[in-house]
Short mmCIF file of C-alpha atoms and ligand atoms in Angstrom, two decimals:
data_model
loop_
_atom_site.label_atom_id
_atom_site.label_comp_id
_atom_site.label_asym_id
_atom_site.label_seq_id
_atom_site.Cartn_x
_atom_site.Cartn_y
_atom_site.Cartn_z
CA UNK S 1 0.00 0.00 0.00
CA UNK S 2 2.86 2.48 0.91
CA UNK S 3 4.74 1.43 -2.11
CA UNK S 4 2.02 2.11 -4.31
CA UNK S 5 1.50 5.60 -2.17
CA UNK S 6 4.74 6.25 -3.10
CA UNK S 7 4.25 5.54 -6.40
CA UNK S 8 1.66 7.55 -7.40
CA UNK S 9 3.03 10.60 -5.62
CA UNK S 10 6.56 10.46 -7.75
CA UNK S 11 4.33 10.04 -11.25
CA UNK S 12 2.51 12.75 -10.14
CA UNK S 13 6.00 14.90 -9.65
CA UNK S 14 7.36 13.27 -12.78
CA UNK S 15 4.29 14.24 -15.12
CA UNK S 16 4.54 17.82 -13.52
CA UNK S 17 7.75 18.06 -14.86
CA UNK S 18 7.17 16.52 -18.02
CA UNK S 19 4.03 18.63 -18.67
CA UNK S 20 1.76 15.97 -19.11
CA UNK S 21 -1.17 17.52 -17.34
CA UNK S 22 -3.81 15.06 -18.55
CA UNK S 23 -1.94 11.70 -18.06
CA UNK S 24 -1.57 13.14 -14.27
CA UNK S 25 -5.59 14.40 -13.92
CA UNK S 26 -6.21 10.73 -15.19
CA UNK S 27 -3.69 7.61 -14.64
CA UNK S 28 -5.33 6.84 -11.26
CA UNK S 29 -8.90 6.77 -12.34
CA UNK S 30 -8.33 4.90 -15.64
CA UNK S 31 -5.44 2.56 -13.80
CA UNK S 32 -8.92 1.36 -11.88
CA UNK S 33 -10.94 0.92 -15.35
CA UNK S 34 -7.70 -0.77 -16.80
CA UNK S 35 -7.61 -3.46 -13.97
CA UNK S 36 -11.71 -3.61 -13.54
CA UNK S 37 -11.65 -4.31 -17.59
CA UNK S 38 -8.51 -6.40 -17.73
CA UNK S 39 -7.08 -3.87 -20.47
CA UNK S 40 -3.06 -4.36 -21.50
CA UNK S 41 -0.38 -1.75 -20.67
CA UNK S 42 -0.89 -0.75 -24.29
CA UNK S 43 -4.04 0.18 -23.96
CA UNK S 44 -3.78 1.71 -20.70
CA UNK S 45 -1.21 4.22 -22.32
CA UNK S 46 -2.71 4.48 -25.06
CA UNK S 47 -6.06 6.17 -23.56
CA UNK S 48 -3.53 8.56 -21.68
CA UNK S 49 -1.80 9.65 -25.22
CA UNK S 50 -5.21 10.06 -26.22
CA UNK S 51 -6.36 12.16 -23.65
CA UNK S 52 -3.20 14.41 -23.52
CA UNK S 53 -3.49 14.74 -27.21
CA UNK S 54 -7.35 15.91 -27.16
CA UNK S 55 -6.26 18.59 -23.83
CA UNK S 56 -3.45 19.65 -26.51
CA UNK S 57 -5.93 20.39 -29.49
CA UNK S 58 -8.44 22.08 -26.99
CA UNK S 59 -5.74 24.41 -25.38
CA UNK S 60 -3.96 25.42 -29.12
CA UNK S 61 -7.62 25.74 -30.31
CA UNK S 62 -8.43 28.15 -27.29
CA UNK S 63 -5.63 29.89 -27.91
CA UNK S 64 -5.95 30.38 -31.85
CA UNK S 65 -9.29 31.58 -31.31
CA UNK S 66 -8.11 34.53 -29.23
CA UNK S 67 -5.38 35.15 -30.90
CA UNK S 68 -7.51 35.05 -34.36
CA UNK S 69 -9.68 38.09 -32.87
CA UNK S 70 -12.88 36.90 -34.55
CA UNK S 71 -15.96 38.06 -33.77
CA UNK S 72 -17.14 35.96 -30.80
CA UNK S 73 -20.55 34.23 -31.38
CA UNK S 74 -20.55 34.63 -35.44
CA UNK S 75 -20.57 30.77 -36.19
CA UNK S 76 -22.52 28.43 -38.40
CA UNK S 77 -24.21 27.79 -34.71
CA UNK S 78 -26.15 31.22 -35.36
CA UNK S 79 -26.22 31.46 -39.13
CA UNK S 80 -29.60 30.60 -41.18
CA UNK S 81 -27.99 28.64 -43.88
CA UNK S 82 -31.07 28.47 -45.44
CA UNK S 83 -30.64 32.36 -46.48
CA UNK S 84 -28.07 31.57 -48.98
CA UNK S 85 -28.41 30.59 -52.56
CA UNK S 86 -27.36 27.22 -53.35
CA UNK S 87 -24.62 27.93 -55.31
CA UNK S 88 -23.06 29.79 -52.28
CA UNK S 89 -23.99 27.02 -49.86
CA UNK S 90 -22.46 24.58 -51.92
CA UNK S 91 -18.99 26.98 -52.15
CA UNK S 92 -19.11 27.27 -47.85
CA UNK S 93 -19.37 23.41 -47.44
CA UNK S 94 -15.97 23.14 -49.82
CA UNK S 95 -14.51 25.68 -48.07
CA UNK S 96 -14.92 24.72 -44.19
CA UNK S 97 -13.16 21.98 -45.14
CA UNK S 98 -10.12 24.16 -45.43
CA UNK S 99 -8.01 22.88 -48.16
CA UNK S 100 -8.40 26.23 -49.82
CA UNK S 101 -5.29 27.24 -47.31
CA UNK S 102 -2.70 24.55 -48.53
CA UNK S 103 -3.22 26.20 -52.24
CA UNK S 104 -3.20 30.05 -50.68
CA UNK S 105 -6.31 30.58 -52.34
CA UNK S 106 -8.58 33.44 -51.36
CA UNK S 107 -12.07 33.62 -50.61
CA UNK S 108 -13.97 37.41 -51.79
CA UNK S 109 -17.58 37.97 -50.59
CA UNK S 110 -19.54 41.04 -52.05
CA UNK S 111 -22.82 42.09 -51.44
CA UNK S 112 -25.20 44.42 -49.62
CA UNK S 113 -24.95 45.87 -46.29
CA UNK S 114 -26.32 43.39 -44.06
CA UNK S 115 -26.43 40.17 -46.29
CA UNK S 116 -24.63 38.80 -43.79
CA UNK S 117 -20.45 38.38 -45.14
CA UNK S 118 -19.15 39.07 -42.33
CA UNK S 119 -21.32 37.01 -40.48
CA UNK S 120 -20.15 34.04 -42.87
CA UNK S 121 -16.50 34.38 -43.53
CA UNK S 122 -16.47 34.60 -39.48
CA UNK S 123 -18.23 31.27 -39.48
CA UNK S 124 -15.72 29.69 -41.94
CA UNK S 125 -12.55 31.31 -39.99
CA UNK S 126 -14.27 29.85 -36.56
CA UNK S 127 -14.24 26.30 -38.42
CA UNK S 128 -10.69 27.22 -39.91
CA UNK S 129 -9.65 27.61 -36.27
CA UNK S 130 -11.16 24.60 -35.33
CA UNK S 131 -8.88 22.40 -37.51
CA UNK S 132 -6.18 24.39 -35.74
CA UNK S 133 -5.45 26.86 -38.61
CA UNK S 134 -4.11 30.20 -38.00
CA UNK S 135 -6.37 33.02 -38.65
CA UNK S 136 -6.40 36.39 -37.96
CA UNK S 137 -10.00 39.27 -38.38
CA UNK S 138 -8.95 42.83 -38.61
CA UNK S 139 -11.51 45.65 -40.11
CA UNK S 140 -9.70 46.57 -43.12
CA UNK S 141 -9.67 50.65 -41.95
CA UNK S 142 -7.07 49.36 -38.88
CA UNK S 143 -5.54 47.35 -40.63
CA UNK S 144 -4.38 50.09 -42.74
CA UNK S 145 -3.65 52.07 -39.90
CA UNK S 146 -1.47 49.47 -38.36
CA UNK S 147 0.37 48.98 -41.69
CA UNK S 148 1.18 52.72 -41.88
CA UNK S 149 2.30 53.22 -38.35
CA UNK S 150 4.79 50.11 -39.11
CA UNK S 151 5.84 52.14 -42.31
CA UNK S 152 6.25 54.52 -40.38
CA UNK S 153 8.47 53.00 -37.71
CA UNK S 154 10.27 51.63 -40.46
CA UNK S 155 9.37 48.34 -39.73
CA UNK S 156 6.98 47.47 -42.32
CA UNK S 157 8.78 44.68 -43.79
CA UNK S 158 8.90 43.09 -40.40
CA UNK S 159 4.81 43.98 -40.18
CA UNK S 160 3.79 42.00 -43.10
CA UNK S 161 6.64 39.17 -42.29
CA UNK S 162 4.65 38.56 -38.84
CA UNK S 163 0.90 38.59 -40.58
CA UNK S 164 2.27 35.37 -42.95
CA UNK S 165 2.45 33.69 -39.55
CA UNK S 166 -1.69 33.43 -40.15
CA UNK S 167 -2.95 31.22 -42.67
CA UNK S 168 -5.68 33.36 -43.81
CA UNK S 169 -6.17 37.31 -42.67
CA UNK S 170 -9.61 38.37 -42.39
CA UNK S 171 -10.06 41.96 -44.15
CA UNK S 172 -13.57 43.26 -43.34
CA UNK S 173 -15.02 45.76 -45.13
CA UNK S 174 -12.48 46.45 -47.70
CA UNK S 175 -13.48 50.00 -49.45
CA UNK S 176 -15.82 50.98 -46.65
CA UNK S 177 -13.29 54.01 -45.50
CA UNK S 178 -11.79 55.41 -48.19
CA UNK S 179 -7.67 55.81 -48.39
CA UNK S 180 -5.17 58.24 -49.43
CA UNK S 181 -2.43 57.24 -51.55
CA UNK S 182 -0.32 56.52 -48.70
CA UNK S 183 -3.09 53.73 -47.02
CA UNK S 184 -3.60 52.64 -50.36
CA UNK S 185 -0.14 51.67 -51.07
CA UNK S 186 0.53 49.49 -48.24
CA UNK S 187 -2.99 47.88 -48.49
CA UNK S 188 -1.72 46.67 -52.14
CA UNK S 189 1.64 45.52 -50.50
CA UNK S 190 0.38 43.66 -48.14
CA UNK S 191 -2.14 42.03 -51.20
CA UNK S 192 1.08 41.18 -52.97
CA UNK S 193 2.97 39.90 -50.24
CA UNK S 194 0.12 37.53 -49.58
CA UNK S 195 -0.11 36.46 -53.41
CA UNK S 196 0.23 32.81 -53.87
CA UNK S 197 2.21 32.78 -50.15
CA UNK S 198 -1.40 33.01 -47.92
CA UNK S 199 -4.99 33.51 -48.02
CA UNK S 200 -6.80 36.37 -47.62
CA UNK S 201 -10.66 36.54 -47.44
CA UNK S 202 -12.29 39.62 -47.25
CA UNK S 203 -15.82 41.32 -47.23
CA UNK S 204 -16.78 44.60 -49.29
CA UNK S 205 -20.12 45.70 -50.42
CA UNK S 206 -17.96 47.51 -53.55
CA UNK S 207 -18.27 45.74 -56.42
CA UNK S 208 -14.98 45.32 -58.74
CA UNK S 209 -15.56 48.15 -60.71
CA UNK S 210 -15.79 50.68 -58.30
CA UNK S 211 -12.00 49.59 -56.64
CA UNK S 212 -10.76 52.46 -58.14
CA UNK S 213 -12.49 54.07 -55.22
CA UNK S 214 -10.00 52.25 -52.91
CA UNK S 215 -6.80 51.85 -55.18
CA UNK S 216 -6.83 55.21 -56.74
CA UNK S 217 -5.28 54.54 -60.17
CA UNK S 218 -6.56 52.39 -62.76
CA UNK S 219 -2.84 50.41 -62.45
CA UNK S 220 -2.86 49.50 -59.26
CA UNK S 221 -6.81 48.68 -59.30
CA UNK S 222 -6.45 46.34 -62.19
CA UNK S 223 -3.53 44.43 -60.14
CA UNK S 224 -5.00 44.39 -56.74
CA UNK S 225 -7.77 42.86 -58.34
CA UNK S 226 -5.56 40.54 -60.83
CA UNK S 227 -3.44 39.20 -57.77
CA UNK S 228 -6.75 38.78 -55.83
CA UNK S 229 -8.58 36.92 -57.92
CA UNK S 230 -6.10 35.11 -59.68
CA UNK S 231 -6.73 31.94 -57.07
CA UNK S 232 -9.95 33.05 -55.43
CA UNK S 233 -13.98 31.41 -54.58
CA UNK S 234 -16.08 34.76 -54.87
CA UNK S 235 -19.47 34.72 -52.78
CA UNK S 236 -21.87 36.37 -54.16
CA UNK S 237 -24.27 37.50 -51.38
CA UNK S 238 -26.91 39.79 -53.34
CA UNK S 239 -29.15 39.19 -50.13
CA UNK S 240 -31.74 41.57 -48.81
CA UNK S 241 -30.21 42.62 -45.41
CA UNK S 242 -31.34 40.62 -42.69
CA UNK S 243 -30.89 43.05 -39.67
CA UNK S 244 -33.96 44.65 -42.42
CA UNK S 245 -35.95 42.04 -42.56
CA UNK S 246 -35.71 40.88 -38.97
CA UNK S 247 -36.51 44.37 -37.57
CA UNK S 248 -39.34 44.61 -40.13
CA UNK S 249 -40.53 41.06 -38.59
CA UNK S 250 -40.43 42.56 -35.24
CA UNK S 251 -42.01 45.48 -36.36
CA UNK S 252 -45.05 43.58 -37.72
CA UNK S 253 -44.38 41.09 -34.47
CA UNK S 254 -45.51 44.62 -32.41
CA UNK S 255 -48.33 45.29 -34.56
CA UNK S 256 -49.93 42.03 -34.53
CA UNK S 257 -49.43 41.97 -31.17
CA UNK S 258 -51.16 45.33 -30.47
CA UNK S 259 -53.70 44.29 -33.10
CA UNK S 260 -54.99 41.47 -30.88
CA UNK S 261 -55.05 43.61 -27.81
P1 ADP M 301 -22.63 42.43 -43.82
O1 ADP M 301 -21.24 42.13 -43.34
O2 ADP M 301 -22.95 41.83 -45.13
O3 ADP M 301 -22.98 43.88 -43.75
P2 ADP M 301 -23.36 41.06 -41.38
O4 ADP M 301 -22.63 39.78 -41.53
O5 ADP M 301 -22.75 42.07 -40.46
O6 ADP M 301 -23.64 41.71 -42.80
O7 ADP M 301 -24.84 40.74 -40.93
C1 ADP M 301 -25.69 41.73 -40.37
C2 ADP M 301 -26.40 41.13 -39.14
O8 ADP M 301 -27.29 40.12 -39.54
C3 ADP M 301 -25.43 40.49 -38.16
O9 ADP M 301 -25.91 40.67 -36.86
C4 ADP M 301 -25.47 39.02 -38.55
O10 ADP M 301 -25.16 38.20 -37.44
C5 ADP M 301 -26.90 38.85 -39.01
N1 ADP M 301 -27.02 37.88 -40.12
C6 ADP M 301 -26.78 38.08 -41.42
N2 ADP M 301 -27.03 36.99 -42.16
C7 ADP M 301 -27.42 36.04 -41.28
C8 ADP M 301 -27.82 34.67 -41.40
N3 ADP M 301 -27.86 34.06 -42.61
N4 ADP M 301 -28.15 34.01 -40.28
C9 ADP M 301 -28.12 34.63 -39.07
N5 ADP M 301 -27.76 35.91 -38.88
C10 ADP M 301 -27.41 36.62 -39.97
MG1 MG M 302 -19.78 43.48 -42.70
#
């Protein structure tokens, strides 16, 4: 009985210092199921390895997901499916499955305001984090600014260097503020830099043929655009807006209800 005291106190110590926090929350309670069920020592250690492997994937995934700074709560768990043509339901199944990432391909959603694109490429970034993929959502507007303040510090280089650490960078709302020259320029950088290296998905309710509004010259438009969509899935979203139709549906929620007062 001591001897076995003994024993389980210096595992304990030596999976502490081995950082094996799961095989030490669990060898005692499934050493019991091991003996009740007459398992081998394989088997035994092989539930362990399991169980310190799944505590791994949980932690990096926990971690990814804060890092990845996406928008807590837009998931496929609160997205209506349903709302999307088929064409674009059939691209998001193909594309949760991730492979897109291993060919650096990018994934472009346009439509109205409120159709719901951010909503959705936040859902397929929440699934690319699941699968442990690195993925990072910035509002294109601070982006910019965080580009330019590197440029600034002459560290730019460095600045787009650290963002191919992520396997696919969010851009929201691409267009939405519009940019001087200066933004512009290191908004295209950091396009090129990311061409055929790492994805980028991004939202903007312009349409291709007003980027000129963002890029400024037709040059630099036409290759934006050209690197972009050179390997790219394009959503097409031409969606009434749901916050719209919901708040109408309230609206006539009220009515009703005041109707049959
Ligand atoms: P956009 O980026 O196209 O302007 P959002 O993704 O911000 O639109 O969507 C606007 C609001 O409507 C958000 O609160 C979003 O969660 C919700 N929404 C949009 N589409 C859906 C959908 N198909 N299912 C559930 N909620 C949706
Ligand atoms: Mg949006």
């Amino acid at each position: 009985m001591s001897n076995n005291t003994e024993v389980t106190k210096e595992l304990t110590k030596k999976l502490s210092e081995l950082r094996l926090p799961a095989f030490r929350e669990c060898f005692r309670k499934e050493a019991c199921r091991a003996r009740k069920e007459s398992l081998s020592y394989e088997q035994y250690l092989l539930e362990l390895a399991c169980r310190e492997a799944e505590a791994r994937m949980q932690n990096r995934i926990e971690r990814l997901l804060k890092e990845s700074k996406l928008p807590p709560g837009k998931t496929f768990e609160t997205f209506d499916m349903a709302r999307l043509p088929a064409r674009v339901a059939s691209q998001v199944k193909i594309l949760t499955e991730g492979s897109f990432l291993d060919r650096a391909e990018n994934v472009l959603a346009f439509g109205n305001p409120g159709s719901g694109k951010t909503h959705l490429l936040s859902a397929i970034g929440h699934e690319l984090v699941y699968q442990g993929h690195r993925v990072l959502f910035t509002l294109s507007g601070l982006l910019v600014q965080d580009l330019l303040i590197a440029k600034k510090e002459l560290r730019f280089a460095k600045a787009l260097k650290n963002l191919r650490r992520f396997d696919a960078i969010l851009i929201d709302d691409i267009g939405y503020v519009q940019h001087n020259r200066e933004e512009m320029e290191v908004l295209f950088a950091l396009l090129a830099d990311r061409y055929e290296r790492k994805s980028v998905m991004l939202t903007s309710n312009l349409p291709f043929s007003r980027w000129e509004l963002i890029f400024k010259d037709p040059m630099t438009t036409a290759a934006a655009i050209d690197r972009l969509v050179h390997h790219s899935v394009i959503l097409e979203l031409n969606l009434t807006s749901y916050r719209l139709e919901h708040s109408k549906r309230a609206r006539r929620g009220i009515t009703c209800k005041e109707q049959s007062k």
